[in-house]
Coordinates of C-alpha atoms in Angstrom, one line a residue:
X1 CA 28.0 42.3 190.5
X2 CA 29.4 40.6 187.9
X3 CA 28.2 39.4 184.3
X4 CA 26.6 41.2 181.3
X5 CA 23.2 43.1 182.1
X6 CA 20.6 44.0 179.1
X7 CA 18.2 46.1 180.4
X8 CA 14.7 46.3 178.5
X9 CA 12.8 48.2 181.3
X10 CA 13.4 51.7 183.0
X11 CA 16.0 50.9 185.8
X12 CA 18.2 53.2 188.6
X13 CA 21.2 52.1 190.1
X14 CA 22.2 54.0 192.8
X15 CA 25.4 53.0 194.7
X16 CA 25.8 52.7 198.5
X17 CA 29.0 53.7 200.4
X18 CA 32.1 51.9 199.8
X19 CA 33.1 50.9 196.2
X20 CA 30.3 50.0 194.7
X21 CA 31.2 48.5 191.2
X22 CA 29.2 46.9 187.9
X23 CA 32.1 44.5 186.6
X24 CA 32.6 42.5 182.6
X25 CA 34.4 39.8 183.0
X26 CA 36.6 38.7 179.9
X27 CA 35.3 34.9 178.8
X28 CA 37.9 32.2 178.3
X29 CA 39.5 32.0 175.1
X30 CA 37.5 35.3 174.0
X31 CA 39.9 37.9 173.0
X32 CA 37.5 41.0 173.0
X33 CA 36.0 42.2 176.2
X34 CA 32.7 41.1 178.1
X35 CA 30.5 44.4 178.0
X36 CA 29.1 45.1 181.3
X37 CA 25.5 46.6 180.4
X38 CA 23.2 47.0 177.1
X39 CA 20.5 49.6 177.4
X40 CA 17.5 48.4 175.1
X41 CA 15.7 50.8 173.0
X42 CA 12.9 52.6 175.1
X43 CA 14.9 51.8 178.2
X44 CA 15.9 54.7 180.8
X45 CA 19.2 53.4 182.7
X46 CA 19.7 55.9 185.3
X47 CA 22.9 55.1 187.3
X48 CA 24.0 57.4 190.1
X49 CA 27.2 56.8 192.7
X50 CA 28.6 53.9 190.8
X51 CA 31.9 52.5 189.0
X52 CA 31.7 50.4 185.4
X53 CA 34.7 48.2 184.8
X54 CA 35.4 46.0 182.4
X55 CA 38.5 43.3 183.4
X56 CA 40.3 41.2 181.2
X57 CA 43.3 39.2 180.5
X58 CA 44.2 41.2 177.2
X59 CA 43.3 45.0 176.7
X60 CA 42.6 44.5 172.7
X61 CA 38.5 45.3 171.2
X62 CA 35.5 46.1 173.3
X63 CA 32.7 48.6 174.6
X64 CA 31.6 48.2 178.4
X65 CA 28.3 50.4 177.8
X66 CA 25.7 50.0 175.1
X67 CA 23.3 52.3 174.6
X68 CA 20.5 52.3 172.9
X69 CA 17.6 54.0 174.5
X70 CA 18.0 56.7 177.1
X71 CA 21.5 56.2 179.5
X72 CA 21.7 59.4 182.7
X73 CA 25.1 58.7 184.2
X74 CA 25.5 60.6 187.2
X75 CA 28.3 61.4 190.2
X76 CA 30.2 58.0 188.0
X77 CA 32.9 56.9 186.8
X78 CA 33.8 54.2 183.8
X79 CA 37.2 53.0 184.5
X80 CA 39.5 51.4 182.5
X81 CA 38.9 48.0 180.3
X82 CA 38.0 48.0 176.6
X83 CA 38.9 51.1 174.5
X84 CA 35.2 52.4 174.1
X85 CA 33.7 52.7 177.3
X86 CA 30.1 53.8 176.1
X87 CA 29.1 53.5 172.7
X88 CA 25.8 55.3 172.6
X89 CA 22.8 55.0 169.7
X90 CA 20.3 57.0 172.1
X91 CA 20.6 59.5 174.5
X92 CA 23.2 60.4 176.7
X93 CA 23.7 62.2 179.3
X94 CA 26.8 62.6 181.4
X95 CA 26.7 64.8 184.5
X96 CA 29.5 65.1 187.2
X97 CA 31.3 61.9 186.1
X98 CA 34.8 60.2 185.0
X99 CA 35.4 58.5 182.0
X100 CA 39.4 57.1 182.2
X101 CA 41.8 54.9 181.7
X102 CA 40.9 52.8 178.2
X103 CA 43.1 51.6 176.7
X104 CA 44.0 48.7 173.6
X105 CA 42.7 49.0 169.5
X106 CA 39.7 50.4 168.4
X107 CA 37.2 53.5 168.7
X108 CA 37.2 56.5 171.3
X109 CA 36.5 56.1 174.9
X110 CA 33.2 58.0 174.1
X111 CA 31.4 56.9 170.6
X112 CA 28.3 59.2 170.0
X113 CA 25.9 57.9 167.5
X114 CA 22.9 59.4 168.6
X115 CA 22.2 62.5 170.8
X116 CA 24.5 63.4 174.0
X117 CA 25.3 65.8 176.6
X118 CA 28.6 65.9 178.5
X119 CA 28.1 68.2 181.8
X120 CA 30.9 68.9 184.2
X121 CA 32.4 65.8 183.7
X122 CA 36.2 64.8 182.9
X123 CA 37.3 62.7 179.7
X124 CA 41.0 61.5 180.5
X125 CA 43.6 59.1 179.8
X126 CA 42.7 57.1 177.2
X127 CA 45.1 55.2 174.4
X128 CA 43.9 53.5 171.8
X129 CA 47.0 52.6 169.4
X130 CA 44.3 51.8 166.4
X131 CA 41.6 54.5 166.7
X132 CA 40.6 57.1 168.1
X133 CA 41.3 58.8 171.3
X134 CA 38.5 60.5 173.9
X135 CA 35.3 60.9 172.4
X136 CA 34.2 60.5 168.5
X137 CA 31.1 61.8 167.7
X138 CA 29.0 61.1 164.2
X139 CA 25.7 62.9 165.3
X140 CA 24.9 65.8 167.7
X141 CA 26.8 66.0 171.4
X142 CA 27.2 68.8 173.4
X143 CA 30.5 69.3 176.0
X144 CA 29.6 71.7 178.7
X145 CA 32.0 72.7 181.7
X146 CA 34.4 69.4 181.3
X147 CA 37.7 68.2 180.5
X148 CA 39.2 66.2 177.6
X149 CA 42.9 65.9 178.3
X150 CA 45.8 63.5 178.1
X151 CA 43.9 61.4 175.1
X152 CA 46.5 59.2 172.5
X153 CA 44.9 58.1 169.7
X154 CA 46.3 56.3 166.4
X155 CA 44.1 59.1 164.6
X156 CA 42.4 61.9 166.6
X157 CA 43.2 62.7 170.0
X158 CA 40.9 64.4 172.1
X159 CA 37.7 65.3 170.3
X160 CA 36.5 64.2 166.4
X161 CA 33.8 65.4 165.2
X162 CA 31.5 64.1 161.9
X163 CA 28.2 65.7 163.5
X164 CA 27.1 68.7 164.9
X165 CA 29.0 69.9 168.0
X166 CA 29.4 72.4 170.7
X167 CA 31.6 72.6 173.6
X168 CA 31.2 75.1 176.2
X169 CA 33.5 76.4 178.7
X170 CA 35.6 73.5 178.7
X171 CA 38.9 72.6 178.2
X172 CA 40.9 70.0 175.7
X173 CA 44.2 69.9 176.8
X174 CA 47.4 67.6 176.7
X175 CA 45.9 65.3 174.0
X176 CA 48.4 63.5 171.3
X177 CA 47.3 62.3 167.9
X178 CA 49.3 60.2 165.6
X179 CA 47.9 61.1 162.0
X180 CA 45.4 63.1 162.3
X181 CA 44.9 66.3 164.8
X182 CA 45.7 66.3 168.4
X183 CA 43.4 68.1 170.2
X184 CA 40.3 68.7 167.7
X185 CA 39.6 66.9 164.3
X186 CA 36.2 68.3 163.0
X187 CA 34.7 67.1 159.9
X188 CA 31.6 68.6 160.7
X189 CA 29.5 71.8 162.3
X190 CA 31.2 73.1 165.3
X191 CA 30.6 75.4 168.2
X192 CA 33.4 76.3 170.8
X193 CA 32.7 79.3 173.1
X194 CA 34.7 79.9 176.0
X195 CA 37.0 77.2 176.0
X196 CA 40.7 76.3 176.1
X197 CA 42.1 74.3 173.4
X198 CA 45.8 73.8 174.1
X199 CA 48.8 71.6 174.8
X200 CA 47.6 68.9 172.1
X201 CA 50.2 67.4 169.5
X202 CA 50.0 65.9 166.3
X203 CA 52.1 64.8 164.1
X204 CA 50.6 64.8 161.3
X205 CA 48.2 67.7 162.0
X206 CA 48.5 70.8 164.4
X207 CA 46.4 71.3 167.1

């Protein structure tokens, strides 16, 4: 389907077989992105088996997902479009999904404002050549068994953090920040057990 969805009620999407895909479509003579779904406060969005993409002309400013009440992605992926693919004021909850290939100016491919969980789930190729890289995170977010890797930002990389954080058996690898650090920028409280922080370069900062 195409178009921009606000959802004010609970609502799951689950996909069928074949490629089963919510689309934004960029509006004439807009130069930002069309998001593709807004989740209203006291709204669950479940969404299992799907792809979000937003399209465009020009990959500048954007978010495709808006979240504001509770948002499960599951067994999905958010692919390419606008540099922030969820932007989340809620609660999040990523399990077995992809979040790759944003690209243009602006935030991290993951913003965190609220409360979120990222569970064996992959983070990847993102650039954003004004912002940040993979995920930022300003309140409490939790990483468990995933992957941040091959993230360019204009600031951070991979991961940074103004909130509380912990990240779990994961890895953050291969990320490349431009003036601040490459693979972890934490301003913040942060937890890292059993994980694998390497291959990231700044250069302005280390590591």
């Amino acid at each position: 389907c195409r178009g921009f969805l606000v959802v004010s009620k609970n609502l799951t999407l689950v996909g069928a077989k074949g490629d089963p895909t919510l689309l934004g479509r960029r509006d004439s003579g807009d130069e930002t992105y069309e998001r593709v779904m807004e989740v209203a406060s006291g709204a669950t969005v479940v969404m299992r088996g799907l792809t979000v993409r937003s399209i465009g002309v020009d990959r500048k400013e954007g978010i495709s997902i808006v979240n504001r009440g509770t948002r499960r992605l599951e067994d999905s992926r958010v692919d390419g479009g606008p540099p922030t693919a969820i932007w989340n004021h809620g609660t999040l909850r990523l399990t077995r999904s992809t979040v790759t290939g944003m690209s243009g100016r602006g935030n991290a491919a993951i913003v965190n404002s609220g409360s979120a969980t990222v569970a064996k789930s992959r983070n990847t190729d993102v650039y954003n050549s004004e912002g940040g890289g993979c995920v930022s995170n300003r309140r409490s977010m939790t990483i468990r068994n995933s992957v941040v890797s091959r993230c360019n930002g204009n600031f951070s990389g991979g991961i940074a953090n103004g909130g509380t954080m912990t990240i779990l058996n994961s890895e953050i690898t291969d990320n490349q920040g431009d003036y601040e650090a490459a693979g972890i920028e934490n301003g913040g409280r942060m937890t890292i057990i059993g994980s694998e922080v390497t291959g990231n370069v700044g250069w302005s900062k280390p590591g």
